[in-house]
CSV table of C-alpha atoms in Angstrom, one decimal:
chain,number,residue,atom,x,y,z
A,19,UNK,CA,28.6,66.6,-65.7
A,20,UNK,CA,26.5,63.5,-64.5
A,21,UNK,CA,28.0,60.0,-64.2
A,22,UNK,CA,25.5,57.1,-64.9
A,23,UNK,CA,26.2,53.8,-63.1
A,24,UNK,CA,24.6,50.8,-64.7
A,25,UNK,CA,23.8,47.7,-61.8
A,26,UNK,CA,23.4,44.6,-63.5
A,27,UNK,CA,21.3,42.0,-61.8
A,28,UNK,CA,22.1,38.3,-62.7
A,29,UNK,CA,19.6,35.8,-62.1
A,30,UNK,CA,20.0,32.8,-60.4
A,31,UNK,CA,18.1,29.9,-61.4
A,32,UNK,CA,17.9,27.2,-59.2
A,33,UNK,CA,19.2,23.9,-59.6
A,34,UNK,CA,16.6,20.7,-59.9
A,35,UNK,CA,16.0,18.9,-57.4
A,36,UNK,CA,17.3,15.7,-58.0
A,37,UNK,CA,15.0,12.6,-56.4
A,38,UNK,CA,16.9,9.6,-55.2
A,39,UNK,CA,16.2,7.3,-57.2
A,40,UNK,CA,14.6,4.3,-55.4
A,41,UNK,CA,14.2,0.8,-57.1
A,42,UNK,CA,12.0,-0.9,-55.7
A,43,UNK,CA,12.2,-4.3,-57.7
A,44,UNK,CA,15.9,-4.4,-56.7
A,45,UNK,CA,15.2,-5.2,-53.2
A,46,UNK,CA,15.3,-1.9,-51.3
A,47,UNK,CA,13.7,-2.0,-47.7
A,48,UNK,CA,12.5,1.2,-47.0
A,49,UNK,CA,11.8,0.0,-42.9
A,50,UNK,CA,15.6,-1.4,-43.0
A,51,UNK,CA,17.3,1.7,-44.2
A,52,UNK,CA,15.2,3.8,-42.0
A,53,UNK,CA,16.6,1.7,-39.0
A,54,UNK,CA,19.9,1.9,-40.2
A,55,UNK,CA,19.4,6.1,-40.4
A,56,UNK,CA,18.7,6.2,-36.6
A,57,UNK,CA,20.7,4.3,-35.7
A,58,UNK,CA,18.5,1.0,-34.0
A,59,UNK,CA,19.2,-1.7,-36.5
A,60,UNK,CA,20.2,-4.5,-34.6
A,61,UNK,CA,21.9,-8.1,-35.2
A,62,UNK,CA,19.4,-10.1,-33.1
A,63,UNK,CA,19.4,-11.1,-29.4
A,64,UNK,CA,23.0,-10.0,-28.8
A,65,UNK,CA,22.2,-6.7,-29.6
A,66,UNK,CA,18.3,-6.8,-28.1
A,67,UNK,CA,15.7,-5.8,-29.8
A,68,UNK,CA,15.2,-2.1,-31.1
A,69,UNK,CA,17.4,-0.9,-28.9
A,70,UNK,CA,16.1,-3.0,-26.0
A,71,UNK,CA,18.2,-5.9,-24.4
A,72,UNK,CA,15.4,-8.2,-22.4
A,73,UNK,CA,16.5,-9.0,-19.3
A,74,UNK,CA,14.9,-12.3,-19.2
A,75,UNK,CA,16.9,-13.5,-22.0
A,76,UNK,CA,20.2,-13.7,-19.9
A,77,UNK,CA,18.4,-16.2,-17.5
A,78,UNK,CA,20.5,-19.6,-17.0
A,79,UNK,CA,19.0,-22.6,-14.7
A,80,UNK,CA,21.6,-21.8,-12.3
A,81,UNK,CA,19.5,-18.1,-12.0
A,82,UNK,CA,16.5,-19.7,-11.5
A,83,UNK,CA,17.6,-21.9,-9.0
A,84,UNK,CA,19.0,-19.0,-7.0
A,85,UNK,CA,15.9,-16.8,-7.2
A,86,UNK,CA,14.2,-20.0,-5.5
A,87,UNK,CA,16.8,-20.5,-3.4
A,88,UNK,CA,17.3,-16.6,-2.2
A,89,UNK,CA,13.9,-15.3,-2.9
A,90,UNK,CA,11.4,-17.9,-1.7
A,91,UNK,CA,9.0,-14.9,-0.7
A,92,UNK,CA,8.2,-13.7,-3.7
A,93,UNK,CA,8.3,-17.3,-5.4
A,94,UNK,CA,6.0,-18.1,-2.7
A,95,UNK,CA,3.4,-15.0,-3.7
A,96,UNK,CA,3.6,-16.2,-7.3
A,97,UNK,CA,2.1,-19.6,-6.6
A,98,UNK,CA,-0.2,-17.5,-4.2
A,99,UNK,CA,-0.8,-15.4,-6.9
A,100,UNK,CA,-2.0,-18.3,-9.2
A,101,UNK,CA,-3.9,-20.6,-6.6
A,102,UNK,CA,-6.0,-17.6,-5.4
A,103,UNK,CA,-6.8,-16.6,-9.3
A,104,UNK,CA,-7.8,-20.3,-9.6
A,105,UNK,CA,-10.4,-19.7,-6.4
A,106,UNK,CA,-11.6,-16.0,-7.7
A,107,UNK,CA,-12.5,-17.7,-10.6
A,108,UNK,CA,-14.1,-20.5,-9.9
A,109,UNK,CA,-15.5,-20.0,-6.4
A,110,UNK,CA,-19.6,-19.0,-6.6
A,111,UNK,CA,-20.7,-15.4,-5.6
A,112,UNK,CA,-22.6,-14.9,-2.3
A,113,UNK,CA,-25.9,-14.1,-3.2
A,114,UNK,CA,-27.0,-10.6,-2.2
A,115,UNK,CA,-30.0,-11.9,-0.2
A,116,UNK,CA,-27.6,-13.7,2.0
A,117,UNK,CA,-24.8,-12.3,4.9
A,118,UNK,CA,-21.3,-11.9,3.5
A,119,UNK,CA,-19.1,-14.5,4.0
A,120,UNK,CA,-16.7,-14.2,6.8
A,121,UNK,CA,-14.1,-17.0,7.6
A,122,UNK,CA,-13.0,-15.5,10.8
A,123,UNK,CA,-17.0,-15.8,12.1
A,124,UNK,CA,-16.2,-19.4,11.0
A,125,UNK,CA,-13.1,-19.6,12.9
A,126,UNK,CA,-14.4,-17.8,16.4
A,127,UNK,CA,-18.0,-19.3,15.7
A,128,UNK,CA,-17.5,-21.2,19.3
A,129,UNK,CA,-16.4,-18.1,21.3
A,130,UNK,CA,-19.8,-16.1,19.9
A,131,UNK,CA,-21.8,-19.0,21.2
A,132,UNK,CA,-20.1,-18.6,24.5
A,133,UNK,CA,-20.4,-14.5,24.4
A,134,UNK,CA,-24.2,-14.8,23.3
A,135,UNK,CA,-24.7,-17.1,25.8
A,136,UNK,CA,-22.8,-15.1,28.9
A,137,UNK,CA,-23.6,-11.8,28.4
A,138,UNK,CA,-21.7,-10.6,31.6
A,139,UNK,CA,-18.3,-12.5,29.8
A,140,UNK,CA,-19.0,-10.3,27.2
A,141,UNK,CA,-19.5,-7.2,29.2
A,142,UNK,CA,-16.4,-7.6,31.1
A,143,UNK,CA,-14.4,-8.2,27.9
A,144,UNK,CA,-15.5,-5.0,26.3
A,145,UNK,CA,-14.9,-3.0,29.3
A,146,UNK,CA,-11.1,-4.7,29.1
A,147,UNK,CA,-10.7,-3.8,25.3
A,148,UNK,CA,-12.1,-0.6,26.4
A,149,UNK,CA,-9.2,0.4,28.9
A,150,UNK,CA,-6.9,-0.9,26.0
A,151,UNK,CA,-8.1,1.9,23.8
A,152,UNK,CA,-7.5,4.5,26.5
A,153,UNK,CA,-3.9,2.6,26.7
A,154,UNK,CA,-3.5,3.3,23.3
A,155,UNK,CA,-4.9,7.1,23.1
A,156,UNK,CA,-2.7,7.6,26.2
A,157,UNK,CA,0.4,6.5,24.7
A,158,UNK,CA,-0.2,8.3,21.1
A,159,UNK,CA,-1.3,11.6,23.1
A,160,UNK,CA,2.0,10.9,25.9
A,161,UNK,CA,4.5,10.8,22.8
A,162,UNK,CA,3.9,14.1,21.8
A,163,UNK,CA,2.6,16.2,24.9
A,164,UNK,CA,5.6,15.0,27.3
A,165,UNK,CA,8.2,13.7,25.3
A,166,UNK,CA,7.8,15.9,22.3
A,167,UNK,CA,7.5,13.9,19.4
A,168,UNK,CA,5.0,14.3,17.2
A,169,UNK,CA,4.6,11.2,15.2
A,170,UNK,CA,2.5,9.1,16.3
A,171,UNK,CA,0.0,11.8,16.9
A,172,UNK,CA,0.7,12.8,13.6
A,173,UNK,CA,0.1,9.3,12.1
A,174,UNK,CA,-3.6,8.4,14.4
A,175,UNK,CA,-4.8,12.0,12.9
A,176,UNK,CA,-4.2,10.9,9.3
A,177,UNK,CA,-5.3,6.9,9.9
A,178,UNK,CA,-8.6,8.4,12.0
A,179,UNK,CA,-9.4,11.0,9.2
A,180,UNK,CA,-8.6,8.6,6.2
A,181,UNK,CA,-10.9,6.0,8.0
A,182,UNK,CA,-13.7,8.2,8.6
A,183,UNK,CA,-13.7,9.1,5.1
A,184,UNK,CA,-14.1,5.5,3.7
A,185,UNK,CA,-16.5,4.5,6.8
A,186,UNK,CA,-18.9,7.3,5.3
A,187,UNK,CA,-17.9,6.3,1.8
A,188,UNK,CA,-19.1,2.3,2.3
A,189,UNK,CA,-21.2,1.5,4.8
A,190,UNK,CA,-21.2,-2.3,5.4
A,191,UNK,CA,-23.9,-3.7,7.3
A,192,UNK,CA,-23.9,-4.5,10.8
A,193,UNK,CA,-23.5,-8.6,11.0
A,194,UNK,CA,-26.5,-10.2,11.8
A,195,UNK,CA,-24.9,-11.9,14.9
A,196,UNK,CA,-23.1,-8.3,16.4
A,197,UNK,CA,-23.4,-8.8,20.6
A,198,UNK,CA,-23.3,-5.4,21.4
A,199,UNK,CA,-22.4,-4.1,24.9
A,200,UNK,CA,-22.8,-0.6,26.5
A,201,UNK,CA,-19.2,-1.2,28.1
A,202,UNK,CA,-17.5,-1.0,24.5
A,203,UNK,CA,-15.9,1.9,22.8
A,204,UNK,CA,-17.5,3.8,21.4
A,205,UNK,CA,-18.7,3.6,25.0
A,206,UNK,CA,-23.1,3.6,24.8
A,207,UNK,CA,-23.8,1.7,21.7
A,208,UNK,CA,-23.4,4.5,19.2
A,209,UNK,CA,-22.9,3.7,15.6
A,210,UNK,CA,-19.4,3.0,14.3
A,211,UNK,CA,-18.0,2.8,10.7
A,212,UNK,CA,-16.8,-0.7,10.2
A,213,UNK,CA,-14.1,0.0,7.7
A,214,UNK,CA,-11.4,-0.2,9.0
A,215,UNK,CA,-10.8,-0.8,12.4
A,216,UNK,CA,-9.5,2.2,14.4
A,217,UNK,CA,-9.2,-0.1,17.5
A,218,UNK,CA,-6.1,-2.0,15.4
A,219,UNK,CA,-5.0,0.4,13.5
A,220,UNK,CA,-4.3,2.5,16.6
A,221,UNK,CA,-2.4,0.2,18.6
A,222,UNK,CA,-0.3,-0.7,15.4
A,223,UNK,CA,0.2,3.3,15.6
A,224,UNK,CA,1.3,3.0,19.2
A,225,UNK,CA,3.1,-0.3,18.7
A,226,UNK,CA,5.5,0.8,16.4
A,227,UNK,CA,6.5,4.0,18.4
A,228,UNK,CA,7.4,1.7,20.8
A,229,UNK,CA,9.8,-0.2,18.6
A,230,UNK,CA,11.4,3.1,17.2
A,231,UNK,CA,12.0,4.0,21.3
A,232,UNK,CA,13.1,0.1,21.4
A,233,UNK,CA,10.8,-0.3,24.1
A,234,UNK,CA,10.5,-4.0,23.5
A,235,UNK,CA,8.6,-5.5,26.2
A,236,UNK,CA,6.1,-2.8,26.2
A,237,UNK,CA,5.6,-2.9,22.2
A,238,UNK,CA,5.4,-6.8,22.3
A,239,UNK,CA,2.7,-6.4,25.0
A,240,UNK,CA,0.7,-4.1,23.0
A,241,UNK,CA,0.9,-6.9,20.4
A,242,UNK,CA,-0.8,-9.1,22.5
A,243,UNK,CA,-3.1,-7.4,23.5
A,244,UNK,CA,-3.9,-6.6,19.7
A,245,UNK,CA,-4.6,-10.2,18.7
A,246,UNK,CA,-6.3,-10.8,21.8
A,247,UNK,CA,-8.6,-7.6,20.4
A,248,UNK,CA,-8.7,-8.7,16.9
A,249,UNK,CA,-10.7,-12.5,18.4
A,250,UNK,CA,-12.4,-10.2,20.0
A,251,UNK,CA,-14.1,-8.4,17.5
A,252,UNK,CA,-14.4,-11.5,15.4
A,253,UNK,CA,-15.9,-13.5,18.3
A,254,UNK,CA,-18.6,-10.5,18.8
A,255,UNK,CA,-19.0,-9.9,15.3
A,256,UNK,CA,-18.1,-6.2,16.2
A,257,UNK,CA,-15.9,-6.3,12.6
A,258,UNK,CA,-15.3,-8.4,9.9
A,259,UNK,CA,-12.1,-9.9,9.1
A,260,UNK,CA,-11.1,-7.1,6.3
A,261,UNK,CA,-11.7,-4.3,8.6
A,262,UNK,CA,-9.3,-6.0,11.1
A,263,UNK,CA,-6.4,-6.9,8.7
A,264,UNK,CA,-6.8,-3.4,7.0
A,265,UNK,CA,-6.7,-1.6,10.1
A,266,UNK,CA,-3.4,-3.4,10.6
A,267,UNK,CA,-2.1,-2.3,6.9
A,268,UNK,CA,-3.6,1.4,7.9
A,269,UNK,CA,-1.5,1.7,11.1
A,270,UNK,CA,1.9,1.1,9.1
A,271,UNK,CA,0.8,2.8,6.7
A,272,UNK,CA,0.1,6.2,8.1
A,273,UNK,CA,3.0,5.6,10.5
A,274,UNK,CA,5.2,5.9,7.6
A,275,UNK,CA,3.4,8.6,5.8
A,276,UNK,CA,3.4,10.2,9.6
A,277,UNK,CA,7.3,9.9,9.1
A,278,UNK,CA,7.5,11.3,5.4
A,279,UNK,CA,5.4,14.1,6.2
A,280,UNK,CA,8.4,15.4,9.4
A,281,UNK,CA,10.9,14.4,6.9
A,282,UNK,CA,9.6,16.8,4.4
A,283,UNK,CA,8.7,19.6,6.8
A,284,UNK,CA,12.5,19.3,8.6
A,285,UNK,CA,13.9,19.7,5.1
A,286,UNK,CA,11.7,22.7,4.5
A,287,UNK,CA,12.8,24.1,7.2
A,288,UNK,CA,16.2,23.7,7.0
A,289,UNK,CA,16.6,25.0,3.3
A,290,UNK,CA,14.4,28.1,4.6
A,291,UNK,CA,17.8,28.7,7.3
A,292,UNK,CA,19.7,28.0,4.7
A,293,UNK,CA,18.0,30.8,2.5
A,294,UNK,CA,18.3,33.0,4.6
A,295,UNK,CA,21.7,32.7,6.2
A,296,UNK,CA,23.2,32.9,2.4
């Protein structure tokens, strides 16, 4: 005998959705209530704004008069800031039919009439800045053949490579008034780049070493002799003034990237021992 079982299936009709009802002639502010939702509705200033509390707003006089006080530097670079965007923007363009202007040839304009007009001076001098240059090399080179330390080797291959690469990029002209002399390094009149000064940036390089070492005397004397090299070059017109501040900017700038750069290869290598020791 055969049993029948019966299923029955009930139907399940949805409820209606049922749509806030919004009244907008009642004063309902949609922006307000979505603020309120997520949680950034705010009082005012106490609060901040959106979320934000501007820091500027908690300023007093007696701040301000602090920050002067404390921070004259960068108060100082603020009015510099202004006074030069006053003389960007009001100060003629040099025409390109005539020489850049340099303000350095301005200030050395009596040591190129002397140079021009002693050309064994000038001889002498370059064969003087010369043997500074080998002082430098031999320095950079000593730091890391004798004593072992890299750094400064490290730093005058990045400054030399990065300098060679914006020499080619922009090639400035060579200043009308350049007193060339076969005594000057590079040593036979070659062609140079002119940005940025390798001569500079070098002894910065070298320089700074010195400081790390705390050899003082020696460091202060390369300083020196730096300037000395800087009127130089002015007074010769063998760079303009940009390529001499720059070089000094480049030379503390790849002796810190010098120093990042042994930083992160030490850390390397110590989480490689680390590795493998675990």
């Amino acid at each position: 005998m055969k049993t029948t079982t019966s299923a029955t299936i009930t139907a399940t009709i949805p409820t209606p959705y049922k749509r806030k009802q919004i009244n907008v002639d009642g004063g309902f502010n949609m922006e307000e209530e979505e603020k309120k939702i997520v949680g950034i509705m705010t009082d005012g200033v106490s609060n901040g704004f959106y979320g934000v509390d501007p820091f500027f707003l908690k300023w007093t006089v007696h701040d301000m008069v602090n920050v002067a006080k404390h921070h004259w530097l960068p108060c100082f670079f603020g009015f510099g800031l202004l006074f030069f965007m006053a003389v960007e923007y009001t100060l003629p363009m040099v025409p390109a039919s005539s020489p850049p202007f340099d303000l350095g040839f301005v200030v050395t304009r009596r040591l190129h009439g002397l140079l021009s007009s002693w050309p064994e001076l000038n001889t002498l001098l370059a064969a003087l800045n010369t043997v500074f240059v080998g002082m430098q090399t031999t320095y950079i080179l000593w730091t890391w053949l004798v004593e072992g330390r890299p750094r400064a080797t490290i730093s005058a291959l990045f400054m030399f490579t990065c300098r060679g690469i914006l020499g080619y990029s922009t090639q400035l002209p060579l200043p009308e008034e350049f007193l060339g002399s076969g005594a000057d390094f590079p040593v036979g009149n070659v062609s140079f780049f002119l940005f940025f000064s390798g001569h500079v940036a070098g002894s910065v390089i070298a320089s700074l070493d010195m400081r790390r070492m705390q050899r003082w005397e020696l460091a202060w004397t390369f300083d020196v002799l730096n300037a000395l090299q800087v009127i130089r070059l002015l007074g010769t017109r063998g760079h303009y003034t940009i390529d001499l501040v720059v070089g000094v900017g480049a030379g503390i700038l790849f002796d810190s990237l010098a120093g990042k750069y042994q930083e992160c290869i030490r850390s390397k290598s110590i989480a490689a021992k680390e590795a493998f020791f675990s």
